PDB file of C-alpha atoms in Angstrom:
ATOM      1  CA  ASP A   1       0.151  -0.133   0.186  1.00  0.00           C
ATOM      2  CA  ILE A   2       1.278   3.267  -0.852  1.00  0.00           C
ATOM      3  CA  SER A   3       1.617   6.188   1.337  1.00  0.00           C
ATOM      4  CA  GLY A   4       1.254  10.174   0.540  1.00  0.00           C
ATOM      5  CA  GLY A   5       4.248  10.395  -2.182  1.00  0.00           C
ATOM      6  CA  GLY A   6       4.958   7.346  -2.273  1.00  0.00           C
ATOM      7  CA  ILE A   7       7.584   6.890   1.009  1.00  0.00           C
ATOM      8  CA  ASN A   8       6.185   3.763   2.932  1.00  0.00           C
ATOM      9  CA  GLU A   9       7.848   1.783   5.308  1.00  0.00           C
ATOM     10  CA  ARG A  10       9.482  -0.434   2.741  1.00  0.00           C
ATOM     11  CA  ASN A  11      10.810   2.218   1.944  1.00  0.00           C
ATOM     12  CA  LEU A  12      11.577   5.186   4.465  1.00  0.00           C
ATOM     13  CA  GLU A  13      15.404   4.186   5.988  1.00  0.00           C
ATOM     14  CA  ARG A  14      16.616   4.126   2.339  1.00  0.00           C
ATOM     15  CA  VAL A  15      14.714   7.928   1.382  1.00  0.00           C
ATOM     16  CA  LEU A  16      16.277   9.108   4.806  1.00  0.00           C
ATOM     17  CA  GLU A  17      19.911   7.681   3.879  1.00  0.00           C
ATOM     18  CA  GLY A  18      19.262   8.801   0.816  1.00  0.00           C
ATOM     19  CA  SER A  19      18.120  12.519   0.497  1.00  0.00           C
ATOM     20  CA  GLY A  20      19.231  13.894   4.246  1.00  0.00           C
ATOM     21  CA  ALA A  21      15.879  15.582   5.195  1.00  0.00           C
ATOM     22  CA  SER A  22      14.900  15.652   8.419  1.00  0.00           C
ATOM     23  CA  GLU A  23      11.208  15.566   7.907  1.00  0.00           C
ATOM     24  CA  TYR A  24       9.327  13.662   6.225  1.00  0.00           C
ATOM     25  CA  HIS A  25       5.257  12.697   4.522  1.00  0.00           C
ATOM     26  CA  GLY A  26       3.587   9.699   4.299  1.00  0.00           C
ATOM     27  CA  SER A  27      -0.258   9.129   5.385  1.00  0.00           C
ATOM     28  CA  CYS A  28       0.576   6.005   6.263  1.00  0.00           C
ATOM     29  CA  ARG A  29      -2.673   4.505   5.249  1.00  0.00           C
ATOM     30  CA  THR A  30      -4.766   1.102   4.762  1.00  0.00           C
ATOM     31  CA  SER A  31      -7.924   0.267   2.996  1.00  0.00           C
ATOM     32  CA  LEU A  32     -11.324  -0.733   5.507  1.00  0.00           C
ATOM     33  CA  PRO A  33     -14.267  -1.870   4.724  1.00  0.00           C
ATOM     34  CA  SER A  34     -17.436   0.733   4.695  1.00  0.00           C
ATOM     35  CA  SER A  35     -19.434   0.939   7.248  1.00  0.00           C
ATOM     36  CA  MET A  36     -22.147   2.026   4.705  1.00  0.00           C
ATOM     37  CA  THR A  37     -25.835  -0.098   5.411  1.00  0.00           C
ATOM     38  CA  TYR A  38     -26.768  -0.299   1.709  1.00  0.00           C
ATOM     39  CA  LYS A  39     -24.808  -1.373  -0.643  1.00  0.00           C
ATOM     40  CA  LYS A  40     -26.012  -1.830  -4.820  1.00  0.00           C
ATOM     41  CA  ASP A  41     -23.580  -4.593  -6.258  1.00  0.00           C
ATOM     42  CA  GLY A  42     -22.958  -3.550  -9.596  1.00  0.00           C
ATOM     43  CA  VAL A  43     -23.361   0.229 -10.480  1.00  0.00           C
ATOM     44  CA  SER A  44     -19.904   1.967 -10.149  1.00  0.00           C
ATOM     45  CA  MET A  45     -19.609   5.298  -8.599  1.00  0.00           C
ATOM     46  CA  GLY A  46     -16.668   6.338 -11.057  1.00  0.00           C
ATOM     47  CA  ALA A  47     -14.639   5.114 -14.184  1.00  0.00           C
ATOM     48  CA  ALA A  48     -14.083   1.437 -14.647  1.00  0.00           C
ATOM     49  CA  LEU A  49     -10.922   1.352 -13.002  1.00  0.00           C
ATOM     50  CA  SER A  50     -11.815   2.288 -10.047  1.00  0.00           C
ATOM     51  CA  PRO A  51     -11.077   1.605  -6.597  1.00  0.00           C
ATOM     52  CA  PRO A  52     -13.049  -0.822  -4.814  1.00  0.00           C
ATOM     53  CA  GLU A  53     -16.953   0.797  -4.248  1.00  0.00           C
ATOM     54  CA  PHE A  54     -17.391   0.291  -0.624  1.00  0.00           C
ATOM     55  CA  ASN A  55     -13.408   1.006   0.986  1.00  0.00           C
ATOM     56  CA  MET A  56     -11.959   3.439   2.400  1.00  0.00           C
ATOM     57  CA  LYS A  57      -8.278   4.419   3.068  1.00  0.00           C
ATOM     58  CA  ALA A  58      -7.987   5.639   7.002  1.00  0.00           C
ATOM     59  CA  THR A  59      -4.876   6.298   8.560  1.00  0.00           C
ATOM     60  CA  ASP A  60      -2.886   3.169  10.131  1.00  0.00           C
ATOM     61  CA  SER A  61      -1.514   4.046  13.649  1.00  0.00           C
ATOM     62  CA  THR A  62       0.050   0.982  13.622  1.00  0.00           C
ATOM     63  CA  LYS A  63       2.206   2.707  10.206  1.00  0.00           C
ATOM     64  CA  VAL A  64       2.403   5.758  12.472  1.00  0.00           C
ATOM     65  CA  HIS A  65       4.511   4.325  14.546  1.00  0.00           C
ATOM     66  CA  THR A  66       6.335   2.256  12.351  1.00  0.00           C
ATOM     67  CA  PHE A  67       7.365   5.598  11.008  1.00  0.00           C
ATOM     68  CA  VAL A  68       8.485   6.545  13.727  1.00  0.00           C
ATOM     69  CA  ASP A  69      10.831   3.724  14.905  1.00  0.00           C
ATOM     70  CA  LEU A  70      12.131   3.956  11.865  1.00  0.00           C
ATOM     71  CA  ALA A  71      12.853   7.841  11.673  1.00  0.00           C
ATOM     72  CA  LYS A  72      14.113   7.290  15.240  1.00  0.00           C
ATOM     73  CA  GLY A  73      16.528   4.899  14.439  1.00  0.00           C
ATOM     74  CA  HIS A  74      18.137   6.669  11.833  1.00  0.00           C
ATOM     75  CA  VAL A  75      18.586  10.476  13.504  1.00  0.00           C
ATOM     76  CA  GLN A  76      21.579  12.093  12.917  1.00  0.00           C
TER      77      GLN A  76
END
């Protein structure tokens, strides 16, 4: 799952090492099932290649903690 501008828990250390940045942005998003109560299958809300209709994106606190831990381990 891509976070923000492509920064994720698999490439954060490499980004910090290669850029020398002291700050970064990552949305730490994950897909969750929507809490919709009525779902009409087969009716698309957009383009044919749109994401699943009954999912939503939300920040994952576990990913946030992983990002913070990785960044703390890379403090210069």
